[in-house]
PDB file of C-alpha atoms in Angstrom:
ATOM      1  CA  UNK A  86      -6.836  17.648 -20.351  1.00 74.00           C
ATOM      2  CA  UNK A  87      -4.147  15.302 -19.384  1.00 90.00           C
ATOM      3  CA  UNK A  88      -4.943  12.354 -17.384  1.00 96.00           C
ATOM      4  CA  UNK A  89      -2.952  12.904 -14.436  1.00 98.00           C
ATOM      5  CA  UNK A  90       0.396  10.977 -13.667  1.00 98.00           C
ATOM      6  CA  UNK A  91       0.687   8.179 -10.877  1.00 98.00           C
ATOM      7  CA  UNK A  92       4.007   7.312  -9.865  1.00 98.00           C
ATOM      8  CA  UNK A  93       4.506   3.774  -8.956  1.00 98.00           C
ATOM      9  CA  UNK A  94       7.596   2.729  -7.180  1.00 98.00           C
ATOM     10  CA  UNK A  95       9.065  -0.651  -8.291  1.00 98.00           C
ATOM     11  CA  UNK A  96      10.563  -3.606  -6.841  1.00 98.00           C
ATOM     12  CA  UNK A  97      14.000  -5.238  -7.872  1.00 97.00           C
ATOM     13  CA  UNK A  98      12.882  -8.593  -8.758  1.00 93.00           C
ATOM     14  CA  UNK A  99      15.214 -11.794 -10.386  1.00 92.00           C
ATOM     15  CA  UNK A 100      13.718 -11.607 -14.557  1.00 93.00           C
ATOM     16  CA  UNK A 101      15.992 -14.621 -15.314  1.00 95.00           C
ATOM     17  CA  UNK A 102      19.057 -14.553 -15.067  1.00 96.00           C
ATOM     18  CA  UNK A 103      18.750 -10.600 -14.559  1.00 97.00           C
ATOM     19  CA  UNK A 104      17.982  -8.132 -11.950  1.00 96.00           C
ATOM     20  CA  UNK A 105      14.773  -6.243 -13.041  1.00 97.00           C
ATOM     21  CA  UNK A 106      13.068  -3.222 -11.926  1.00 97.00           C
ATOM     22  CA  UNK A 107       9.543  -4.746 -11.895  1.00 96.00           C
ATOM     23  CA  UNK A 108       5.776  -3.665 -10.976  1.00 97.00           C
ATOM     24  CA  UNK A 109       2.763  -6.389 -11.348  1.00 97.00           C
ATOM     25  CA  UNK A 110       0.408  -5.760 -13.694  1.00 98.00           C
ATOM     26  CA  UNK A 111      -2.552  -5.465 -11.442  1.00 98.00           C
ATOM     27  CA  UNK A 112      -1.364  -2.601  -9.668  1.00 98.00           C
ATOM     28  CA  UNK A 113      -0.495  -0.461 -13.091  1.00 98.00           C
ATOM     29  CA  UNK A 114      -4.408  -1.647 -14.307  1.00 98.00           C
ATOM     30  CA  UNK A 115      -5.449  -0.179 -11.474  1.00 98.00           C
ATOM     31  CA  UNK A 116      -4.573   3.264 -11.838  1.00 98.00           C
ATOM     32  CA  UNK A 117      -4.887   3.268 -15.425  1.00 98.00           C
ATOM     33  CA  UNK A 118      -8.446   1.660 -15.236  1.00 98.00           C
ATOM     34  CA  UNK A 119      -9.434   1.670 -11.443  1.00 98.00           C
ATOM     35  CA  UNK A 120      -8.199   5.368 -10.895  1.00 98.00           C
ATOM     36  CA  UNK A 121      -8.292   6.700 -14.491  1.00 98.00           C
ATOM     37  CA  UNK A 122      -4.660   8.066 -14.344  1.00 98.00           C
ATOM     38  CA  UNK A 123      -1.659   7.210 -16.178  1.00 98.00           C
ATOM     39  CA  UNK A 124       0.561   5.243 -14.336  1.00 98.00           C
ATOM     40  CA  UNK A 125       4.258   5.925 -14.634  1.00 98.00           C
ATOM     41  CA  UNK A 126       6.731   3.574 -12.808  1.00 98.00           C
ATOM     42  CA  UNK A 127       9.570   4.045 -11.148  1.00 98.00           C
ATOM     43  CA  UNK A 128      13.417   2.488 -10.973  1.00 98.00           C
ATOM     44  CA  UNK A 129      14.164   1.567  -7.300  1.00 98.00           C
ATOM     45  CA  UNK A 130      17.330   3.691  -7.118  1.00 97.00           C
ATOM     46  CA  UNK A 131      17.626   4.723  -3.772  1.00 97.00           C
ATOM     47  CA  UNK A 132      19.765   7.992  -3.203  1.00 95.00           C
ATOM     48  CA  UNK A 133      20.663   7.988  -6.989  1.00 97.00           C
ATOM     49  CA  UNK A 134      16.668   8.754  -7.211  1.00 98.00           C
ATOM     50  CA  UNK A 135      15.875  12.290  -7.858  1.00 98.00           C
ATOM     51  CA  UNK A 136      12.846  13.421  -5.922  1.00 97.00           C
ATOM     52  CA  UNK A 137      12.355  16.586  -7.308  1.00 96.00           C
ATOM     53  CA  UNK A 138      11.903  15.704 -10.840  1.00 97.00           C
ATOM     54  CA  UNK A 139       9.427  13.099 -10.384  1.00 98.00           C
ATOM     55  CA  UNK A 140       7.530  15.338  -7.850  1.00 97.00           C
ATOM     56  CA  UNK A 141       7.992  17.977 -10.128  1.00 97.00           C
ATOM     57  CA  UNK A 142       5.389  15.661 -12.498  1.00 97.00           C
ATOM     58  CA  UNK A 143       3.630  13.400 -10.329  1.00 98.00           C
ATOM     59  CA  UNK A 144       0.013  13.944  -9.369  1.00 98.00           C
ATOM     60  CA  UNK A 145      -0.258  11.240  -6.993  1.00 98.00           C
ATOM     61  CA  UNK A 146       1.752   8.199  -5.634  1.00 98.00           C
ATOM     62  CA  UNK A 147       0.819   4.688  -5.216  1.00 98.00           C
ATOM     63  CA  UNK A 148       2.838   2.068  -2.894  1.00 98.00           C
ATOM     64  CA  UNK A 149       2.551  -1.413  -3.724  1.00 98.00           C
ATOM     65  CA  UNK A 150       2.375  -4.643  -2.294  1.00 98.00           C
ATOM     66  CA  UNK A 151       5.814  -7.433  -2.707  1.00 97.00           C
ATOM     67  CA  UNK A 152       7.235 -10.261  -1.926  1.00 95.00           C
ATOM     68  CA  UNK A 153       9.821  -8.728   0.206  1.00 97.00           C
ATOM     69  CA  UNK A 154       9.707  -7.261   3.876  1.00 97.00           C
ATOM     70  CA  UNK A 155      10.588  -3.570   4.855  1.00 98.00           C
ATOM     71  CA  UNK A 156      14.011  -4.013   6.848  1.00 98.00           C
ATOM     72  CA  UNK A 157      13.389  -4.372  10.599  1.00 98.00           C
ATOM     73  CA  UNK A 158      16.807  -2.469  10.907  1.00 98.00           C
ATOM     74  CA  UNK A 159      15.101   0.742   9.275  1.00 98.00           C
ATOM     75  CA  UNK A 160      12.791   0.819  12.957  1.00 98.00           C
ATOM     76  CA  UNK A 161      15.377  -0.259  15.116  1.00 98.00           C
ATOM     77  CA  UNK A 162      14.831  -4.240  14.901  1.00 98.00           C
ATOM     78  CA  UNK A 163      17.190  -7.334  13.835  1.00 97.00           C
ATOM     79  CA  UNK A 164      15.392  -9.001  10.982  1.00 97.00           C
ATOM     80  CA  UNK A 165      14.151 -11.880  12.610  1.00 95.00           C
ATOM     81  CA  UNK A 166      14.621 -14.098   9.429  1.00 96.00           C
ATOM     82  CA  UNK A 167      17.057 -13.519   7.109  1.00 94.00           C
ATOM     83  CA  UNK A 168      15.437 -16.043   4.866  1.00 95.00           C
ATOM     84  CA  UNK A 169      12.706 -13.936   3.978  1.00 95.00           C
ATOM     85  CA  UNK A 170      13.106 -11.562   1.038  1.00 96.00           C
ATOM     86  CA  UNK A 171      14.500  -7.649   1.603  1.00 97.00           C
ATOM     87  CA  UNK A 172      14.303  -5.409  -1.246  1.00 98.00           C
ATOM     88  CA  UNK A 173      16.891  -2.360   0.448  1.00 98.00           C
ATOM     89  CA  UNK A 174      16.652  -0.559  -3.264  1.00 98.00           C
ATOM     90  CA  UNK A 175      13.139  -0.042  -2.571  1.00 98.00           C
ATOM     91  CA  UNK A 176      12.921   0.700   1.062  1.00 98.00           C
ATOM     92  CA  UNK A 177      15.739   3.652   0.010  1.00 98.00           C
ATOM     93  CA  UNK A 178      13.584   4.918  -2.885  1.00 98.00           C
ATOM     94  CA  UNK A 179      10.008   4.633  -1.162  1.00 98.00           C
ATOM     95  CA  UNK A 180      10.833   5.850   2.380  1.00 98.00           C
ATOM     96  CA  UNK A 181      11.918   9.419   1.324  1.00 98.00           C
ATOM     97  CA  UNK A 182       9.838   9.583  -1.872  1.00 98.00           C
ATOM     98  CA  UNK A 183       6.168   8.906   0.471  1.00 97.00           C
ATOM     99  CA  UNK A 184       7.717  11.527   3.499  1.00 98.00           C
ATOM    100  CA  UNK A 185       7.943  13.991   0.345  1.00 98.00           C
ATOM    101  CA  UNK A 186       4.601  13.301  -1.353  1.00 98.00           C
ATOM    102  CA  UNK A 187       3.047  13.732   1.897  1.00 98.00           C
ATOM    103  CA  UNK A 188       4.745  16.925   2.549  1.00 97.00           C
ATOM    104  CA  UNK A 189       3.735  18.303  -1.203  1.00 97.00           C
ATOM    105  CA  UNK A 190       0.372  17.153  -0.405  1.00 98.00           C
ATOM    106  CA  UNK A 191       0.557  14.841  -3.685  1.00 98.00           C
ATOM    107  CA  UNK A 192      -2.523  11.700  -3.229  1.00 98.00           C
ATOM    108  CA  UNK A 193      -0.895   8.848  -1.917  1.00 98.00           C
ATOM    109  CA  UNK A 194      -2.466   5.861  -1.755  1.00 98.00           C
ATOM    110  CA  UNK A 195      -0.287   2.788   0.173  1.00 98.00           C
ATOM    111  CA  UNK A 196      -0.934  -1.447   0.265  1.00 98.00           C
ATOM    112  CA  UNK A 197       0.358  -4.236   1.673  1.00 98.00           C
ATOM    113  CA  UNK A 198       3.941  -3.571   1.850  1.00 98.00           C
ATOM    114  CA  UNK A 199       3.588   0.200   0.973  1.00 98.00           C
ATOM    115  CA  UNK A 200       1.168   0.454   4.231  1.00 98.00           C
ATOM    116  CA  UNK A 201       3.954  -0.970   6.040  1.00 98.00           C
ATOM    117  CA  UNK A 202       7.016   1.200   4.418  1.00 98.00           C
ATOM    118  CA  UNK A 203       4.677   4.283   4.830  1.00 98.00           C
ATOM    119  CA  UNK A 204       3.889   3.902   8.560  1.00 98.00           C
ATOM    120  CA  UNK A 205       7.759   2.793   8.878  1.00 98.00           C
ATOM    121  CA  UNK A 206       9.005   6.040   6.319  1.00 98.00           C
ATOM    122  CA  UNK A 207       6.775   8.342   9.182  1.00 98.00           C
ATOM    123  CA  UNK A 208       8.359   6.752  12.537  1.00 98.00           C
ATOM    124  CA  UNK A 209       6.246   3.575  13.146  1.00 98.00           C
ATOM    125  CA  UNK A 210       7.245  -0.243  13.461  1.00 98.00           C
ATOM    126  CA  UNK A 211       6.092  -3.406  12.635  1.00 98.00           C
ATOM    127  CA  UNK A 212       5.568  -7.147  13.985  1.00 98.00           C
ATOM    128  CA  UNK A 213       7.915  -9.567  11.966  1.00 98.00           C
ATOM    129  CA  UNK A 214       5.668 -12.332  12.425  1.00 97.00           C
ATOM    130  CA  UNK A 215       2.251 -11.699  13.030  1.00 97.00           C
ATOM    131  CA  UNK A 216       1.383 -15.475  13.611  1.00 95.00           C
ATOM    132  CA  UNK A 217       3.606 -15.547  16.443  1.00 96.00           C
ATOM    133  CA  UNK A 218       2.293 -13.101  18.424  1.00 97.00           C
ATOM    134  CA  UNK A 219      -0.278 -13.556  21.074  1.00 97.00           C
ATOM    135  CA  UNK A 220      -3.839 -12.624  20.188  1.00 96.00           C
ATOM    136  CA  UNK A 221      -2.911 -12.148  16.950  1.00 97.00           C
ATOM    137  CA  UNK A 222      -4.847 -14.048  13.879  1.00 97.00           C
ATOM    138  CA  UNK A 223      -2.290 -15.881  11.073  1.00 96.00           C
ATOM    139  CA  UNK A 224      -2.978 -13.341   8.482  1.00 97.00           C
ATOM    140  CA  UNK A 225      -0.703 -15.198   5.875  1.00 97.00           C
ATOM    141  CA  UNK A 226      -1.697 -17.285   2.342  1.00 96.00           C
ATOM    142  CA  UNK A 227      -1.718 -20.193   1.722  1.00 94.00           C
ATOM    143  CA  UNK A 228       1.268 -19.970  -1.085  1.00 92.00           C
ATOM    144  CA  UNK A 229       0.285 -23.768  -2.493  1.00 94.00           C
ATOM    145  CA  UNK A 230      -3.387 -22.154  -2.983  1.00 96.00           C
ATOM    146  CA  UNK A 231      -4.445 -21.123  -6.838  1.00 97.00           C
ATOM    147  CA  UNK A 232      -4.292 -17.102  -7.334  1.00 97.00           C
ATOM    148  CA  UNK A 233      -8.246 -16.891  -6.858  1.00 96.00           C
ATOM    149  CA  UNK A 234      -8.371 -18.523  -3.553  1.00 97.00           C
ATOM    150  CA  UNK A 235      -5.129 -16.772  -1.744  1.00 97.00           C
ATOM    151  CA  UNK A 236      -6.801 -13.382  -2.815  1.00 98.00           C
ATOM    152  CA  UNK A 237     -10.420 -14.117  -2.108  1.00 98.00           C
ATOM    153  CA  UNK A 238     -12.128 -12.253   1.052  1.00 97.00           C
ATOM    154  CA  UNK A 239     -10.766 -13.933   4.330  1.00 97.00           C
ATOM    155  CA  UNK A 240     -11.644 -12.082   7.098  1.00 98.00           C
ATOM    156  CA  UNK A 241     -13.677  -8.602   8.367  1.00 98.00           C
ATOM    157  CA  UNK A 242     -12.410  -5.449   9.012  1.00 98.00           C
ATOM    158  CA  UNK A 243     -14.252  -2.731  10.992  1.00 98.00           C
ATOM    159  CA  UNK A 244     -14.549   0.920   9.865  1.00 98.00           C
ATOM    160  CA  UNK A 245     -14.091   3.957  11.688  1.00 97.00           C
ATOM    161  CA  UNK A 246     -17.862   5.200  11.774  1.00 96.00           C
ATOM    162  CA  UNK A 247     -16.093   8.612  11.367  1.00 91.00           C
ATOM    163  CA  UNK A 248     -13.374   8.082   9.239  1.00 96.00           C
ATOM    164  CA  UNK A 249     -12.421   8.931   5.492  1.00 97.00           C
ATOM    165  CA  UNK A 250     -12.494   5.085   4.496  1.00 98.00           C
ATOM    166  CA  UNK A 251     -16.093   4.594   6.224  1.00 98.00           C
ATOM    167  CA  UNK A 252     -17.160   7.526   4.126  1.00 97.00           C
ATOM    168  CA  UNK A 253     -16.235   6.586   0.796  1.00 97.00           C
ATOM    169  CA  UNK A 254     -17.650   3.335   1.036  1.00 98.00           C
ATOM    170  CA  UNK A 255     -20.676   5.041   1.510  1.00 97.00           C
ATOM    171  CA  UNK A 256     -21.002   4.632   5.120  1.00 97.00           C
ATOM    172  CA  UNK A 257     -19.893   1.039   5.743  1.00 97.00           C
ATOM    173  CA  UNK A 258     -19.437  -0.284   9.289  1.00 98.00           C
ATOM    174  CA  UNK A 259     -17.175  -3.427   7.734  1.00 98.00           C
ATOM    175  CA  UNK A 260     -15.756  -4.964   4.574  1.00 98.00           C
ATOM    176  CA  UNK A 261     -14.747  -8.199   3.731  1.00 98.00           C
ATOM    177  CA  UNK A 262     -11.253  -8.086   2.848  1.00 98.00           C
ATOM    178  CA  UNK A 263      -8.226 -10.435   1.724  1.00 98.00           C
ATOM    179  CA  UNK A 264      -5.099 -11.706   3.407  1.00 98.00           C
ATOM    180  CA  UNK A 265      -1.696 -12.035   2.249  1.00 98.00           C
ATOM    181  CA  UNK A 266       1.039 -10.835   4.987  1.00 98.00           C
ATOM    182  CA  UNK A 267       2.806 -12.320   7.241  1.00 97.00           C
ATOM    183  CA  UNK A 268       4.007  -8.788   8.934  1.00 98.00           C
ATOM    184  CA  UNK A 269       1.705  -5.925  10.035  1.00 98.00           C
ATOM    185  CA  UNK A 270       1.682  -2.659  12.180  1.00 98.00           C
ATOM    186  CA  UNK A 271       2.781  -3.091  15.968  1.00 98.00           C
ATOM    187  CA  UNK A 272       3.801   0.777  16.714  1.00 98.00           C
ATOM    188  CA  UNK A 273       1.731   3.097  14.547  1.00 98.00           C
ATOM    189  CA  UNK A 274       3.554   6.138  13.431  1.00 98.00           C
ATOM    190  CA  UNK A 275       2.747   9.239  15.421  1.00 98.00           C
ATOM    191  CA  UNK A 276       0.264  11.500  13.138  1.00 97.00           C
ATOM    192  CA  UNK A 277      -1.560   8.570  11.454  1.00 98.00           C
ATOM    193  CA  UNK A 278      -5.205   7.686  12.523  1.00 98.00           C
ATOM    194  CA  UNK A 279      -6.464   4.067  11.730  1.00 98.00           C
ATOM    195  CA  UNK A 280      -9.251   3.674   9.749  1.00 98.00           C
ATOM    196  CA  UNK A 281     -10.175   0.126  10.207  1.00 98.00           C
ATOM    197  CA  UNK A 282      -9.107  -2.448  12.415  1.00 98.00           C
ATOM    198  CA  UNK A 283      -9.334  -6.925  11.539  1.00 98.00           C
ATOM    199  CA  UNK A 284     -10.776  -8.294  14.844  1.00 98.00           C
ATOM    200  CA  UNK A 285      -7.679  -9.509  16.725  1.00 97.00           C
ATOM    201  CA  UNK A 286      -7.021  -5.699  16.610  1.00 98.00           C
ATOM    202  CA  UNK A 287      -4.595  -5.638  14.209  1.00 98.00           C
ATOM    203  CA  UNK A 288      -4.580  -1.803  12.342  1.00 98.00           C
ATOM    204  CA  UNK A 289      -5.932  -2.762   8.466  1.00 98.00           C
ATOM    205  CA  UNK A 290      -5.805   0.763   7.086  1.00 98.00           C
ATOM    206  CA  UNK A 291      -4.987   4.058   8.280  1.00 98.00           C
ATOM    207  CA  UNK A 292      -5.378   7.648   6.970  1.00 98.00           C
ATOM    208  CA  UNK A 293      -2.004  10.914   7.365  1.00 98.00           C
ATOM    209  CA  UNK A 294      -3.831  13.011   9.723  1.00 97.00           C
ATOM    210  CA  UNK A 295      -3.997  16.742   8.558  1.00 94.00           C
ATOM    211  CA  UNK A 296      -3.221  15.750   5.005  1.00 96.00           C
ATOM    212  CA  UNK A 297      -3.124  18.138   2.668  1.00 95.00           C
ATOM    213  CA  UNK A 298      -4.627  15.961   0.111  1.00 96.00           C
ATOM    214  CA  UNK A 299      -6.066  12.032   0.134  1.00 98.00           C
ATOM    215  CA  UNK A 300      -3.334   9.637   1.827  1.00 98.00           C
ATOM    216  CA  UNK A 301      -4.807   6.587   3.170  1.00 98.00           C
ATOM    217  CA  UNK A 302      -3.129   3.299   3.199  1.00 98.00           C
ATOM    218  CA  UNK A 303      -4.587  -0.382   3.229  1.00 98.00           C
ATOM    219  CA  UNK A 304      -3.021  -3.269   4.375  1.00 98.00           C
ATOM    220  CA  UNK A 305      -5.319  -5.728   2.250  1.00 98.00           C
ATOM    221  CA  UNK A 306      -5.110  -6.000  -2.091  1.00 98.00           C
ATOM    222  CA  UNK A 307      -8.121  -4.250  -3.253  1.00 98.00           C
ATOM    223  CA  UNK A 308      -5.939  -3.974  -6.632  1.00 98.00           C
ATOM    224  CA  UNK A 309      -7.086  -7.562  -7.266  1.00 98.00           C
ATOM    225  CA  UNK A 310      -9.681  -7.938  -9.633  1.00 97.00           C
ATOM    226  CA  UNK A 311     -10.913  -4.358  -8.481  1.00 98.00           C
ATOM    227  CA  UNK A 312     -13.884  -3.880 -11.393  1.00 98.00           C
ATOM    228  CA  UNK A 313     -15.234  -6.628  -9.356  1.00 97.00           C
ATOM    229  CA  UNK A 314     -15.081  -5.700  -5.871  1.00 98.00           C
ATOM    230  CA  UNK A 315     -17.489  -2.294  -5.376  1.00 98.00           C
ATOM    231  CA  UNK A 316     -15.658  -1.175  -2.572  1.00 98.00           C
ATOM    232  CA  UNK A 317     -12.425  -1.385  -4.576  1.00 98.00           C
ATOM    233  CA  UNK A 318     -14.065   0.773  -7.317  1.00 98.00           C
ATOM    234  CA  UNK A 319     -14.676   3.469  -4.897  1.00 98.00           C
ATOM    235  CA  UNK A 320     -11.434   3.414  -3.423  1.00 98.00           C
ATOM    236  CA  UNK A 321      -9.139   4.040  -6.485  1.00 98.00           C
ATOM    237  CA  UNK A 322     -12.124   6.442  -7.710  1.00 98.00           C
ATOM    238  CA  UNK A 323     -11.632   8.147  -4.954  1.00 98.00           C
ATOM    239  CA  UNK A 324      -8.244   8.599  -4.917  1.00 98.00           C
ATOM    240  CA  UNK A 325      -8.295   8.928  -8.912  1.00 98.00           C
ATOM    241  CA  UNK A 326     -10.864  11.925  -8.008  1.00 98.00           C
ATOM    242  CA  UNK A 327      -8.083  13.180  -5.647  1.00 98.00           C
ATOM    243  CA  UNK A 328      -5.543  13.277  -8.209  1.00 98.00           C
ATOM    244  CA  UNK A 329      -7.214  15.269 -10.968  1.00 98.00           C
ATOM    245  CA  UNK A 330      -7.931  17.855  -8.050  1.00 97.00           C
ATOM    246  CA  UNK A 331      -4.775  17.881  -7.414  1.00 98.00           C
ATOM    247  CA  UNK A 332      -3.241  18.626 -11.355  1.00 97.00           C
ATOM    248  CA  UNK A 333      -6.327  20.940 -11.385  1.00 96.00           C
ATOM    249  CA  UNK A 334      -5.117  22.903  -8.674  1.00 94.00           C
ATOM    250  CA  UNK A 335      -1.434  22.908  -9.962  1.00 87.00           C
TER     251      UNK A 335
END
């Protein structure tokens, strides 16, 4: 049988002196290794996107992490600063094409910035600078740090005794996770139930209640050096697992 067929929305990015549709190399290994599918990614085209076609093949969806911010205007907010990047392509392609894959019931799994754009995409809002907000941890990276120290574990999070994250990690009551945001969830979208929570409170992952299929969203990078991490092995098995069900059941 096929191996079933991931879509993964890309980022405009600068290649040069070029605009480039772009998707880092971690997050394609780690549906083609991690989840066992085959990854197929996609041109951040906004409208000119047609949703139907790629639905029409996809078996399951996965949102990545960037560089840039979802725009604040998209829930209502003035971007607090403009300095920071926006990627408007991509908010315009992955809003609409995560509403539809949810809808389908096609796997979706969201991180980082595609756990932000998906709670945004279903009515939610964010905080535009976490480290400015009282009670609130400073969940950023250290940007001069090497590669292996920004993405190694940096704080806790606590499962959801109950919940679909707690259950494929085999019944874990908390993770060790890394950190590498500066924005995070403030209003979560009505219809989403959080999963896990860091300890200043702040929502870490979150699961579409009443989901047709697996759609659970992380705000952490478990694509980083996943064959090392266990509970990042389970994770994009799991939602592998969910998308051969899904082409099964076609």
């Amino acid at each position: 049988m096929r191996s079933p067929i991931v879509l993964v929305p890309a980022c405009v990015a600068q290649a040069g002196p070029h605009l480039a549709h772009s998707a880092h190399l971690k997050y394609v290994a780690a549906v083609a290794d991690g989840a066992r599918c085959t990854p197929l990614i996609v041109p951040a085209l906004g409208a000119a996107t047609d949703f139907e076609a790629l639905l029409a093949v996809a078996d399951g969806v996965m949102l990545t992490g960037s560089p840039s911010n979802v725009n604040a205007g998209l829930y209502g907010e003035t971007v607090l600063d403009p300095s920071l990047p926006q990627d408007p392509a991509r908010d315009a392609t992955t809003l609409p094409l995560s509403r539809a894959a949810i809808k389908r019931g096609i796997p979706l799994l969201a991180i980082c910035r595609g756990f932000q754009e998906m709670n945004v995409a279903l009515g939610g809002s964010l905080h535009q600078a976490l480290h400015g907000v009282p009670g609130m941890a400073d969940h950023r990276e250290r940007k001069d740090d090497p590669l292996d120290q920004q993405y190694a574990p940096s704080h806790r999070v606590l499962l959801d005794p109950g919940g679909q994250l707690a259950r494929l990690l085999d019944g874990a009551g908390e993770i060790m996770v890394n950190s590498l945001h500066g924005q995070g969830i403030n209003r979560l979208a009505a219809g989403l139930a959080v999963e896990a929570r860091a300890d200043d409170g702040l929502v870490e992952a979150y699961r579409v209640e009443g989901a047709k299929s697996f759609a659970l969203a992380v705000q952490w990078h478990p694509e980083w050096r996943f064959s090392e991490n266990p509970d990042s092995v389970k994770l994009f098995r799991a939602f592998g697992d969910a998308c051969r069900a899904y082409k099964a059941d076609r």
